[in-house]
Short mmCIF file of C-alpha atoms in Angstrom, two decimals:
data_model
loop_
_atom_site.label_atom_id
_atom_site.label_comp_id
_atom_site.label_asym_id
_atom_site.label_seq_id
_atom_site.Cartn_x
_atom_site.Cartn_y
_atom_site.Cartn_z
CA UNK A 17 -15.17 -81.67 -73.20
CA UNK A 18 -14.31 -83.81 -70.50
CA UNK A 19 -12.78 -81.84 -67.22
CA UNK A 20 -9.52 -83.65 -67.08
CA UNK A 21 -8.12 -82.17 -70.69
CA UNK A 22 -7.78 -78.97 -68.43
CA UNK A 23 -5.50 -80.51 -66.48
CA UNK A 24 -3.16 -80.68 -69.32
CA UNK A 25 -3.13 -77.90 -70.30
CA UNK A 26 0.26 -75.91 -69.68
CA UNK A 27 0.46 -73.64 -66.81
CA UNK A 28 1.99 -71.21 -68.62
CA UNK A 29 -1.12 -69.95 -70.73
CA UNK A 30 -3.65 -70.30 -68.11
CA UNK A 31 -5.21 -66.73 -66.84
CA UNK A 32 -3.78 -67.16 -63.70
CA UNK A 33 -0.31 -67.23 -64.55
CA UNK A 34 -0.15 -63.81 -66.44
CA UNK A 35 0.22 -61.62 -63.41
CA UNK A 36 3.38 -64.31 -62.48
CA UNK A 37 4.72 -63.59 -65.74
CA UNK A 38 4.01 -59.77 -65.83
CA UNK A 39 5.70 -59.56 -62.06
CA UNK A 40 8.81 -61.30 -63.01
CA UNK A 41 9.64 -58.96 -66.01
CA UNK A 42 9.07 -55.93 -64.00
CA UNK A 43 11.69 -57.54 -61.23
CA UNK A 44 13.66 -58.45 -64.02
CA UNK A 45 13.73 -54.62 -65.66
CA UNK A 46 14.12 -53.25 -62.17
CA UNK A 47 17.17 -51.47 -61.21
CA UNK A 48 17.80 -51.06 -57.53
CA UNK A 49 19.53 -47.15 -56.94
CA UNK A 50 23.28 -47.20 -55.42
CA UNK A 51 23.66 -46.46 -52.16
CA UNK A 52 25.63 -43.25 -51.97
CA UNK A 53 27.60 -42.89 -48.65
CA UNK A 54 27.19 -39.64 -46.67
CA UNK A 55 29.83 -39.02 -44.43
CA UNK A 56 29.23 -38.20 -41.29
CA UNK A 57 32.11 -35.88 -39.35
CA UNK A 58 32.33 -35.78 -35.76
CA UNK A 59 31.46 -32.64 -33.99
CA UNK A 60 34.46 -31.60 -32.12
CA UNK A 61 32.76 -28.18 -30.92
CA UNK A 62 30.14 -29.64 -29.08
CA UNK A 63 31.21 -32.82 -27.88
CA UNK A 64 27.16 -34.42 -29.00
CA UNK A 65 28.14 -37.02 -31.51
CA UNK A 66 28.31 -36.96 -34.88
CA UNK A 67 25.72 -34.87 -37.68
CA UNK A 68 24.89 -34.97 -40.84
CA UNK A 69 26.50 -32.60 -43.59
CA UNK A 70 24.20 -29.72 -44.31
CA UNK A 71 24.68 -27.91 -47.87
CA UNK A 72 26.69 -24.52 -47.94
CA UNK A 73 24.52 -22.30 -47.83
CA UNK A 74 24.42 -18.89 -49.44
CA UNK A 75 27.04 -16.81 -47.58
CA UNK A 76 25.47 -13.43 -46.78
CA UNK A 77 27.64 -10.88 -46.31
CA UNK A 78 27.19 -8.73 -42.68
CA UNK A 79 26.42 -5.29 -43.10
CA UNK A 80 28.00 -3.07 -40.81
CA UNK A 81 26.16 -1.33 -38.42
CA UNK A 82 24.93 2.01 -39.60
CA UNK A 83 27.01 4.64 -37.47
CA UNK A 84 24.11 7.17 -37.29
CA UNK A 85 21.70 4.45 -36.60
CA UNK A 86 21.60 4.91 -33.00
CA UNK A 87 22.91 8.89 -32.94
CA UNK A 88 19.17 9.62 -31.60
CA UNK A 89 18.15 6.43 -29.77
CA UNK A 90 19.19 7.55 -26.08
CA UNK A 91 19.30 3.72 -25.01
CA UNK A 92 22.70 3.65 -26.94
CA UNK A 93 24.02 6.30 -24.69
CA UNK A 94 23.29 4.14 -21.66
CA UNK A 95 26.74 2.35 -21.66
CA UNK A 96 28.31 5.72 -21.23
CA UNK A 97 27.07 6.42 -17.96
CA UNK A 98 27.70 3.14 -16.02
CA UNK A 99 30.89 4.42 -14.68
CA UNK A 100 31.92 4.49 -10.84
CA UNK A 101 32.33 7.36 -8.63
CA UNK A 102 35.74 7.15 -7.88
CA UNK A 103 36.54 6.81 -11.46
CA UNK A 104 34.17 10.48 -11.94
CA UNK A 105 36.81 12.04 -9.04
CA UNK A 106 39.62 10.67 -10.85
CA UNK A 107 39.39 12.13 -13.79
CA UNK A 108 37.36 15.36 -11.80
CA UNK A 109 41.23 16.04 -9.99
CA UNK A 110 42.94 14.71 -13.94
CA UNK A 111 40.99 18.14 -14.75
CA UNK A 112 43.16 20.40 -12.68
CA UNK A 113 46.32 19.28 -13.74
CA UNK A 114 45.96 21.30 -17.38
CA UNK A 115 49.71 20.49 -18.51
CA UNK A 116 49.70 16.76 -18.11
CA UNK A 117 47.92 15.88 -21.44
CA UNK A 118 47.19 12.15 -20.58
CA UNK A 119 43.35 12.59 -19.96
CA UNK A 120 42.64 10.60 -23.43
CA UNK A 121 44.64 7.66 -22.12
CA UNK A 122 42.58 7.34 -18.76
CA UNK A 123 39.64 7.77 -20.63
CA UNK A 124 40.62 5.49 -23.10
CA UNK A 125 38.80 1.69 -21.87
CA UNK A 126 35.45 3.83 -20.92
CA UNK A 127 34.74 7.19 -21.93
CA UNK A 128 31.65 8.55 -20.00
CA UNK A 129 28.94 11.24 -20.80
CA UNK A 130 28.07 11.41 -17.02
CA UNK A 131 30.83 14.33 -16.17
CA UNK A 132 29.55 15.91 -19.09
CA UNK A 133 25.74 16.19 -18.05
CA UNK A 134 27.00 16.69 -14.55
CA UNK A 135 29.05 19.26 -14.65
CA UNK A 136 27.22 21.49 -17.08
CA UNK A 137 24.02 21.15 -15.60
CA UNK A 138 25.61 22.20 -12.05
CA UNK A 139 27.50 25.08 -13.95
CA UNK A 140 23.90 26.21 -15.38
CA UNK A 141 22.13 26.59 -11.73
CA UNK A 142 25.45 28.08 -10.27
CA UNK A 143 26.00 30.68 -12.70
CA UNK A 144 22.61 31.24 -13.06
CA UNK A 145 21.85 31.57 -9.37
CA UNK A 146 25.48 33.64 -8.39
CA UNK A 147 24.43 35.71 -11.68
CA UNK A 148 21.39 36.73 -9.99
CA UNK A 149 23.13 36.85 -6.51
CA UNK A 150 25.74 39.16 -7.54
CA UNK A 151 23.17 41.69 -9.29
CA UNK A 152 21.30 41.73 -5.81
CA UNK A 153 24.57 42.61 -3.96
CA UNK A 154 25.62 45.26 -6.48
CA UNK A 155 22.03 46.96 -6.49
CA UNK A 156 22.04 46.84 -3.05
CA UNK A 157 25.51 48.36 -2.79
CA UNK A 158 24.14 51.36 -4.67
CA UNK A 159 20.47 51.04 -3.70
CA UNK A 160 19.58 49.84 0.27
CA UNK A 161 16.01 49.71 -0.67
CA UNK A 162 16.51 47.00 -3.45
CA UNK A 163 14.43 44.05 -2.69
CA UNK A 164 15.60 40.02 -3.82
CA UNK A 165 14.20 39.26 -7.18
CA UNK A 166 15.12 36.23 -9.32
CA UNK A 167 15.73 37.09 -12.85
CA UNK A 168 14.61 33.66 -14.93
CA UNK A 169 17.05 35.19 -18.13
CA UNK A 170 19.87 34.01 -16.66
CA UNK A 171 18.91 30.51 -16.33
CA UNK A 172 18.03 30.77 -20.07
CA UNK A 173 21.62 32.51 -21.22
CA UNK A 174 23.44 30.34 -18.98
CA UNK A 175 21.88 27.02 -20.39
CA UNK A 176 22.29 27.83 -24.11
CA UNK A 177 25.87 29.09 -23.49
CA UNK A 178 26.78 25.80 -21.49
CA UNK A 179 25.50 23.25 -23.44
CA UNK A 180 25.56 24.54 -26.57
CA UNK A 181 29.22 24.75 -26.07
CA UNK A 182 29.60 21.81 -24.40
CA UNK A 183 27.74 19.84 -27.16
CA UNK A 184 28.08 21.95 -30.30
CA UNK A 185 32.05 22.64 -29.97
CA UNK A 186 33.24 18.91 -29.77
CA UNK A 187 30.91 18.17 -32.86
CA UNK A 188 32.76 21.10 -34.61
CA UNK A 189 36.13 20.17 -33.85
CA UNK A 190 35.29 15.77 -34.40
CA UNK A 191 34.01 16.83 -37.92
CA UNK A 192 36.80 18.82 -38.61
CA UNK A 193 39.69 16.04 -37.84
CA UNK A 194 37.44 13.75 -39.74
CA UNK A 195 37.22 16.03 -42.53
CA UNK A 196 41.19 16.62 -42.80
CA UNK A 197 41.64 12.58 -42.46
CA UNK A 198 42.04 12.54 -38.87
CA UNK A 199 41.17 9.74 -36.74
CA UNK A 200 38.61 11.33 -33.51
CA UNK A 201 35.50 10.25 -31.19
CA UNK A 202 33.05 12.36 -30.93
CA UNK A 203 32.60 10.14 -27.49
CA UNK A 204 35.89 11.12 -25.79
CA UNK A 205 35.73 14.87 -27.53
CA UNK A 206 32.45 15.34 -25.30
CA UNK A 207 33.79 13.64 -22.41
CA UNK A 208 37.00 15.64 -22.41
CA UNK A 209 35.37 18.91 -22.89
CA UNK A 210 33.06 18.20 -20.57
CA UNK A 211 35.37 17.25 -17.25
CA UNK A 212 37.24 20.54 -19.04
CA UNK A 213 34.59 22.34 -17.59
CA UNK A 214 34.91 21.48 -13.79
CA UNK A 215 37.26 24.14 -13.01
CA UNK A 216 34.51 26.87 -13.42
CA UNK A 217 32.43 25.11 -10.71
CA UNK A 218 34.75 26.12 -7.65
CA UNK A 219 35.74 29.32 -9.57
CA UNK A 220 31.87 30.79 -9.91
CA UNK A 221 32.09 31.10 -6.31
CA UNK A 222 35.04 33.34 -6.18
CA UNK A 223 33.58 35.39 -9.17
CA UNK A 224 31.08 37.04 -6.25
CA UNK A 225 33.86 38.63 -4.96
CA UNK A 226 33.27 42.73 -5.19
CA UNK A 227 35.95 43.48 -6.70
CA UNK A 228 36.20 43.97 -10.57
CA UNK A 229 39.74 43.56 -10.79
CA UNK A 230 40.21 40.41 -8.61
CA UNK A 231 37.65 38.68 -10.51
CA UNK A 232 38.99 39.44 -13.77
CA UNK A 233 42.56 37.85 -12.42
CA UNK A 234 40.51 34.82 -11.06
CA UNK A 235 38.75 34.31 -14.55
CA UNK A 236 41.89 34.82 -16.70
CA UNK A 237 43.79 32.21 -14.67
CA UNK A 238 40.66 29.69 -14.73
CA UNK A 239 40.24 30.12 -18.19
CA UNK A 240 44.16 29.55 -19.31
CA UNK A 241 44.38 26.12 -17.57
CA UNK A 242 40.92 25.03 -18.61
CA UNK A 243 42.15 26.16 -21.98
CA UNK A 244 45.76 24.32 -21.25
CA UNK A 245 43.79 21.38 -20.22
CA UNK A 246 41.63 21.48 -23.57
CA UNK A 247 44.81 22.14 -25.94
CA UNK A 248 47.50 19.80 -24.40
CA UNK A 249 45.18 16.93 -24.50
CA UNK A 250 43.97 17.65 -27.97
CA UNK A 251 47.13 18.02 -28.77
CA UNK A 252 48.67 14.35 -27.72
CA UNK A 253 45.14 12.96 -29.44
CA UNK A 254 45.92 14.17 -32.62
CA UNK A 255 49.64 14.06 -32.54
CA UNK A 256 51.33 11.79 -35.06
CA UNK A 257 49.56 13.37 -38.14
CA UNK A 258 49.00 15.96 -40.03
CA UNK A 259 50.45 19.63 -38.92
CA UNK A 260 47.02 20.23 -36.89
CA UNK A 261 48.38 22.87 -34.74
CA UNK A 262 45.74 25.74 -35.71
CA UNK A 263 43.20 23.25 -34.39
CA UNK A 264 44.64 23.23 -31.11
CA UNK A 265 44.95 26.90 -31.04
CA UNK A 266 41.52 27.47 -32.11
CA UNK A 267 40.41 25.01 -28.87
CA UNK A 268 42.61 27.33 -26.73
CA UNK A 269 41.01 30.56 -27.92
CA UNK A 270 37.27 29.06 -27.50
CA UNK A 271 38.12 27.93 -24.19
CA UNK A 272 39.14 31.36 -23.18
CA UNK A 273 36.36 33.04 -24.94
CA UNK A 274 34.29 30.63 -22.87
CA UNK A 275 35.77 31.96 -19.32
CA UNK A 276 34.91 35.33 -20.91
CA UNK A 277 31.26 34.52 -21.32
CA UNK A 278 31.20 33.16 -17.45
CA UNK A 279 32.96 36.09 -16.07
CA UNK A 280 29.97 38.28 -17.42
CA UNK A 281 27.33 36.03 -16.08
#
């Protein structure tokens, strides 16, 4: 066959041409996707151009912090003790003025646990120490050989009455209100019990006076306006709700039975 019948033959069917052929129905069948616009909002809050639209994402709900989550972490008490000296005298001399039953209010923006470890501890050594001074004087009153001992008990009966009151009566009376529907802190209960014990400070020096009868008037006064203190303010806390008066008396009555326990020691 001569070479130039090739040449005549049609393009079409050579081997060749099939890819062509195959390529042009595939671009022919071929469907290009539409563009879908994204829109693009500016970002007002930071001012850094524009971004893209993220999909809403599963909204999780934020559990609330569990309130006895942190009751026995002692780094959550640390924000109750960065208070400032003057503020500690202010509310020290607030103490002494029993019938003016604002003490919540100035304790209101920052309640502090530092008058409360303060003052109890510094109760503990005095009574402890006058307790143990006093016995000495008496025994030497009636005995001129008696020879200075310490007695450790007193250090022991003085700490568990102190702050077990200081601690354990607050609790009582916070789970109480909240009980009968009450709104309370247990924060401000402790810090107003607490600075409610600063008039026993000056007063355990008096109590080494000799004579039984002056000390009892000394205690009996002390103890009615720490009580006063203790009642008034509990009262204007609470006040608005329920007939809680009981309550209060029951807060004057500890508070006196409190002086009591002092007076002995």
């Amino acid at each position: 066959m001569d070479e130039s019948s090739f040449s005549n033959l049609p393009t079409s069917r050579l081997l060749g041409s099939v890819p062509s052929v195959i390529n042009e129905e595939k671009k022919s069948s071929y469907a290009a996707p539409e563009a879908s616009m994204q829109n693009f909002p500016p970002n007002s809050g930071s001012g850094r151009g524009y971004q893209t639209l993220e999909a809403p994402a599963e909204s999780f709900e934020q559990q609330p912090p569990n309130n006895w989550k942190g009751v026995f972490n002692i780094s959550s008490y640390t924000q109750y003790f960065n208070v400032d000296t003057d503020v500690v005298i202010n509310r020290l001399i607030s103490s002494f003025h029993p019938t003016a039953g604002d003490f919540f209010n100035k304790i209101e923006a920052n309640p502090d646990l530092y008058g409360l470890i303060w003052i109890t501890t510094t109760l503990v050594f005095m009574l402890s120490c006058f307790g143990n001074f006093a016995t000495y004087l008496m025994q030497k009153h009636t005995d001129g050989t008696t020879t200075w001992s310490f007695d450790v008990g007193y250090v022991n009966v003085a700490a568990s009455g102190i702050y077990g009151y200081a601690i354990v009566v607050p609790m009582a009376f916070y789970f109480l209100l909240q009980y009968l529907g009450s709104n309370a802190s247990l924060i401000r209960f402790w810090c107003m019990w607490g600075y409610s014990l600063s008039i026993f400070v000056p007063t355990a020096f008096l109590l080494l006076i000799p004579v039984e009868l002056l000390r009892w008037i000394i205690i009996l006064i002390t103890g009615t306006a720490s009580s006063c203190f203790v009642a008034l303010n509990l009262r204007s806390y609470i006040e608005g709700g329920n007939d809680l008066t009981i309550i209060v008396i029951a807060a004057f009555l500890l508070q006196m039975a409190l002086s009591i326990f002092i007076k002995q020691k």
